[in-house]
Coordinates of C-alpha atoms in Angstrom, one line a residue:
X1 CA -31.5 81.6 -9.8
X2 CA -34.1 79.0 -11.0
X3 CA -37.5 80.0 -10.4
X4 CA -40.3 77.6 -10.4
X5 CA -43.9 78.8 -10.6
X6 CA -46.8 76.7 -9.8
X7 CA -49.6 78.3 -11.7
X8 CA -49.8 79.9 -15.2
X9 CA -52.5 82.7 -14.9
X10 CA -51.7 86.4 -15.5
X11 CA -49.9 87.0 -12.2
X12 CA -47.8 83.8 -12.8
X13 CA -46.9 84.9 -16.1
X14 CA -46.1 88.3 -15.2
X15 CA -43.5 87.2 -12.4
X16 CA -42.1 84.8 -14.9
X17 CA -41.6 87.4 -17.5
X18 CA -39.9 89.6 -15.4
X19 CA -37.6 86.9 -13.8
X20 CA -36.6 86.1 -17.2
X21 CA -35.8 89.5 -18.1
X22 CA -33.6 89.7 -14.8
X23 CA -31.8 86.7 -16.1
X24 CA -33.2 83.9 -14.1
X25 CA -34.3 80.6 -15.5
X26 CA -38.0 79.9 -15.0
X27 CA -40.2 77.1 -15.1
X28 CA -44.0 77.7 -15.4
X29 CA -46.6 74.9 -14.5
X30 CA -50.4 74.4 -14.5
X31 CA -52.8 71.6 -13.8
X32 CA -53.6 70.5 -17.2
X33 CA -49.7 69.7 -18.2
X34 CA -46.9 71.5 -19.7
X35 CA -48.2 70.5 -23.3
X36 CA -50.8 73.4 -22.8
X37 CA -48.1 76.1 -22.0
X38 CA -46.2 75.7 -25.4
X39 CA -47.2 79.2 -26.8
X40 CA -47.0 80.9 -23.4
X41 CA -43.5 79.5 -22.3
X42 CA -42.1 80.6 -25.9
X43 CA -43.5 84.2 -25.4
X44 CA -42.0 84.5 -21.9
X45 CA -38.7 82.7 -22.7
X46 CA -39.2 79.9 -20.0
X47 CA -39.7 76.3 -19.7
X48 CA -43.0 74.3 -18.9
X49 CA -43.7 71.6 -16.5
X50 CA -46.0 69.9 -14.0
X51 CA -46.6 71.6 -10.5
X52 CA -44.2 68.9 -9.1
X53 CA -41.6 69.5 -11.5
X54 CA -42.0 73.3 -11.1
X55 CA -41.2 72.7 -7.2
X56 CA -38.1 70.6 -7.8
X57 CA -36.7 73.1 -10.4
X58 CA -36.8 76.1 -8.6
X59 CA -34.3 77.3 -5.9
X60 CA -37.5 79.9 -5.3
X61 CA -40.8 78.7 -5.9
X62 CA -43.6 81.2 -6.3
X63 CA -47.2 79.6 -5.5
X64 CA -49.5 81.6 -7.8
X65 CA -52.6 79.4 -7.9
X66 CA -56.2 80.2 -6.1
X67 CA -55.6 80.1 -2.4
X68 CA -58.5 77.4 -2.1
X69 CA -56.3 75.0 -3.9
X70 CA -53.2 75.3 -1.5
X71 CA -53.5 71.8 -0.4
X72 CA -52.6 70.6 -4.0
X73 CA -49.0 71.8 -3.6
X74 CA -46.5 69.3 -3.4
X75 CA -44.7 69.0 -0.2
X76 CA -41.6 66.9 -0.8
X77 CA -39.7 69.1 -3.4
X78 CA -40.2 72.2 -1.3
X79 CA -38.5 71.2 1.7
X80 CA -36.2 73.9 3.0
X81 CA -36.9 76.0 -0.1
X82 CA -38.1 79.6 -0.2
X83 CA -41.4 79.7 -1.3
X84 CA -43.3 82.9 -2.3
X85 CA -46.9 83.4 -1.3
X86 CA -48.5 86.1 -3.6
X87 CA -52.0 84.4 -2.7
X88 CA -55.1 86.3 -1.6
X89 CA -58.3 85.1 0.1
X90 CA -61.4 85.6 -2.3
X91 CA -64.4 84.1 0.0
X92 CA -66.6 83.7 -3.2
X93 CA -64.3 81.1 -4.3
X94 CA -64.8 79.0 -1.2
X95 CA -64.9 80.0 2.4
X96 CA -62.0 79.2 4.8
X97 CA -63.3 79.4 8.4
X98 CA -59.9 80.0 9.9
X99 CA -59.3 83.1 7.7
X100 CA -63.0 84.3 8.2
X101 CA -62.4 84.2 12.0
X102 CA -59.0 86.1 11.6
X103 CA -57.2 83.0 13.1
X104 CA -54.7 82.8 10.5
X105 CA -53.2 84.9 7.8
X106 CA -53.0 83.7 4.2
X107 CA -49.3 82.8 4.4
X108 CA -49.7 81.1 7.8
X109 CA -52.3 78.8 6.0
X110 CA -49.9 77.8 3.5
X111 CA -47.0 77.4 6.0
X112 CA -49.1 74.7 7.8
X113 CA -49.4 72.9 4.7
X114 CA -45.8 73.3 4.1
X115 CA -44.3 73.1 7.4
X116 CA -40.7 72.4 6.5
X117 CA -40.5 75.1 3.8
X118 CA -39.6 78.8 4.2
X119 CA -42.7 80.9 3.4
X120 CA -42.5 84.4 2.4
X121 CA -45.6 86.6 2.0
X122 CA -44.8 88.5 -1.3
X123 CA -46.3 89.7 -4.4
X124 CA -50.0 89.9 -3.2
X125 CA -50.3 93.6 -2.8
X126 CA -50.0 94.6 -6.6
X127 CA -52.5 93.9 -9.2
X128 CA -51.3 91.3 -12.0
X129 CA -51.9 93.9 -14.5
X130 CA -49.7 96.4 -12.9
X131 CA -46.6 94.2 -12.1
X132 CA -45.0 94.5 -15.5
X133 CA -45.7 98.1 -16.2
X134 CA -45.0 99.3 -12.8
X135 CA -41.5 97.6 -12.6
X136 CA -38.6 100.2 -12.4
X137 CA -34.7 99.9 -12.4
X138 CA -33.1 100.3 -8.9
X139 CA -32.7 104.1 -7.9
X140 CA -35.7 105.1 -10.1
X141 CA -37.5 108.2 -8.5
X142 CA -41.0 106.6 -9.0
X143 CA -40.0 103.2 -7.9
X144 CA -42.8 101.2 -6.1
X145 CA -42.2 99.2 -2.8
X146 CA -43.8 96.1 -2.2
X147 CA -44.3 94.7 1.2
X148 CA -43.1 91.1 2.5
X149 CA -43.4 89.2 5.7
X150 CA -41.9 85.8 6.8
X151 CA -40.5 84.1 9.8
X152 CA -36.9 83.1 8.0
X153 CA -34.8 85.9 7.7
X154 CA -32.6 84.3 5.0
X155 CA -35.8 83.5 3.0
X156 CA -36.6 87.1 3.5
X157 CA -33.3 88.1 2.3
X158 CA -33.6 85.9 -1.0
X159 CA -37.2 87.0 -1.6
X160 CA -36.0 90.9 -1.2
X161 CA -33.2 90.3 -3.7
X162 CA -35.3 88.7 -6.2
X163 CA -38.1 91.6 -5.9
X164 CA -35.4 94.3 -6.4
X165 CA -34.0 92.2 -9.4
X166 CA -37.4 92.2 -11.0
X167 CA -38.0 96.2 -10.3
X168 CA -39.3 96.6 -6.8
X169 CA -38.1 98.2 -3.4
X170 CA -39.2 96.3 -0.4
X171 CA -40.5 96.9 3.2
X172 CA -40.4 94.3 5.7
X173 CA -43.6 94.0 7.5
X174 CA -42.4 91.4 10.3
X175 CA -43.3 87.9 10.8
X176 CA -46.0 85.7 8.8
X177 CA -48.6 86.6 11.4
X178 CA -48.0 90.2 10.6
X179 CA -48.9 89.6 6.9
X180 CA -52.6 90.8 7.6
X181 CA -51.4 94.2 7.3
X182 CA -51.2 94.0 3.4
X183 CA -53.7 91.5 2.5
X184 CA -56.9 92.3 0.6
X185 CA -59.0 95.1 1.5
X186 CA -56.3 96.7 3.9
X187 CA -55.3 100.4 3.1
X188 CA -51.8 99.3 1.3
X189 CA -53.4 96.4 -0.6
X190 CA -52.5 97.1 -4.5
X191 CA -51.8 100.9 -3.8
X192 CA -48.8 102.1 -5.5
X193 CA -46.5 103.6 -2.8
X194 CA -42.8 104.3 -2.4
X195 CA -40.8 102.9 0.6
X196 CA -41.5 105.7 3.1
X197 CA -45.1 105.9 2.5
X198 CA -45.6 102.2 2.5
X199 CA -43.7 101.9 5.8
X200 CA -45.8 104.6 7.5
X201 CA -49.2 103.1 6.2
X202 CA -48.2 99.6 7.3
X203 CA -47.5 100.9 10.9
X204 CA -50.9 102.8 10.9
X205 CA -52.7 99.8 10.0
X206 CA -54.9 98.2 12.5
X207 CA -57.1 95.0 12.7
X208 CA -60.1 97.3 12.0
X209 CA -58.4 99.0 9.0
X210 CA -60.5 98.2 6.0
X211 CA -61.1 99.7 2.6
X212 CA -64.1 99.2 0.4
X213 CA -64.1 96.5 -2.4
X214 CA -62.2 97.9 -5.2
X215 CA -60.9 101.0 -3.7
X216 CA -57.4 100.3 -5.0
X217 CA -58.3 100.9 -8.3
X218 CA -58.8 104.7 -7.8
X219 CA -54.9 104.8 -7.3
X220 CA -54.1 103.4 -10.9
X221 CA -54.1 106.6 -12.7
X222 CA -50.6 108.3 -13.3
X223 CA -51.5 111.0 -10.8
X224 CA -52.1 108.1 -8.1
X225 CA -49.1 106.4 -9.1
X226 CA -46.9 109.6 -8.4
X227 CA -48.1 109.8 -4.9
X228 CA -45.0 108.6 -2.8

């Protein structure tokens, strides 16, 4: 597939690198222009473009920018496309009242901006610095599972296949409205788990389930990663 990535930070670069290793064509983009990404694109093995060009380029497009900048995402080139939403809400970067009140999930916020796109919440529940080292081939005993959510079954199938290709098992958490179950500060957020453990914890997560800020870092040791 052709993978367009809007963003060029650490998460965007990690997704891009894994996608290239899996045999996909990748375009990375940022707000400063493709000329600022020459070294990065050479290192990853991808091409660089503007955000609009990345949106046009991708069969699948990943929105890897700050959530507060979601309104800058171009709409026209993303019509009917599968759009991956790895964004998390960090209130210190700018408060969004509907998220503070729990009226929307982060993915629903993006979906409202892109009503003709097929949004899949994915890749938000893993730290950017863990994405490459935690990737494993299919069938590996210590393969990590990642949650997804979405309203379009075909888009979720495409997203699941992509995540499998870049090194991860998948657990479907349901519709976009269920994406809160693995948003920031939920029990499964950025916690390395296998498929069964992730399924169980997602089902056990309630609206009141919260963990302290940074709790997920406690599970980054080799011992924690082996907890399946």
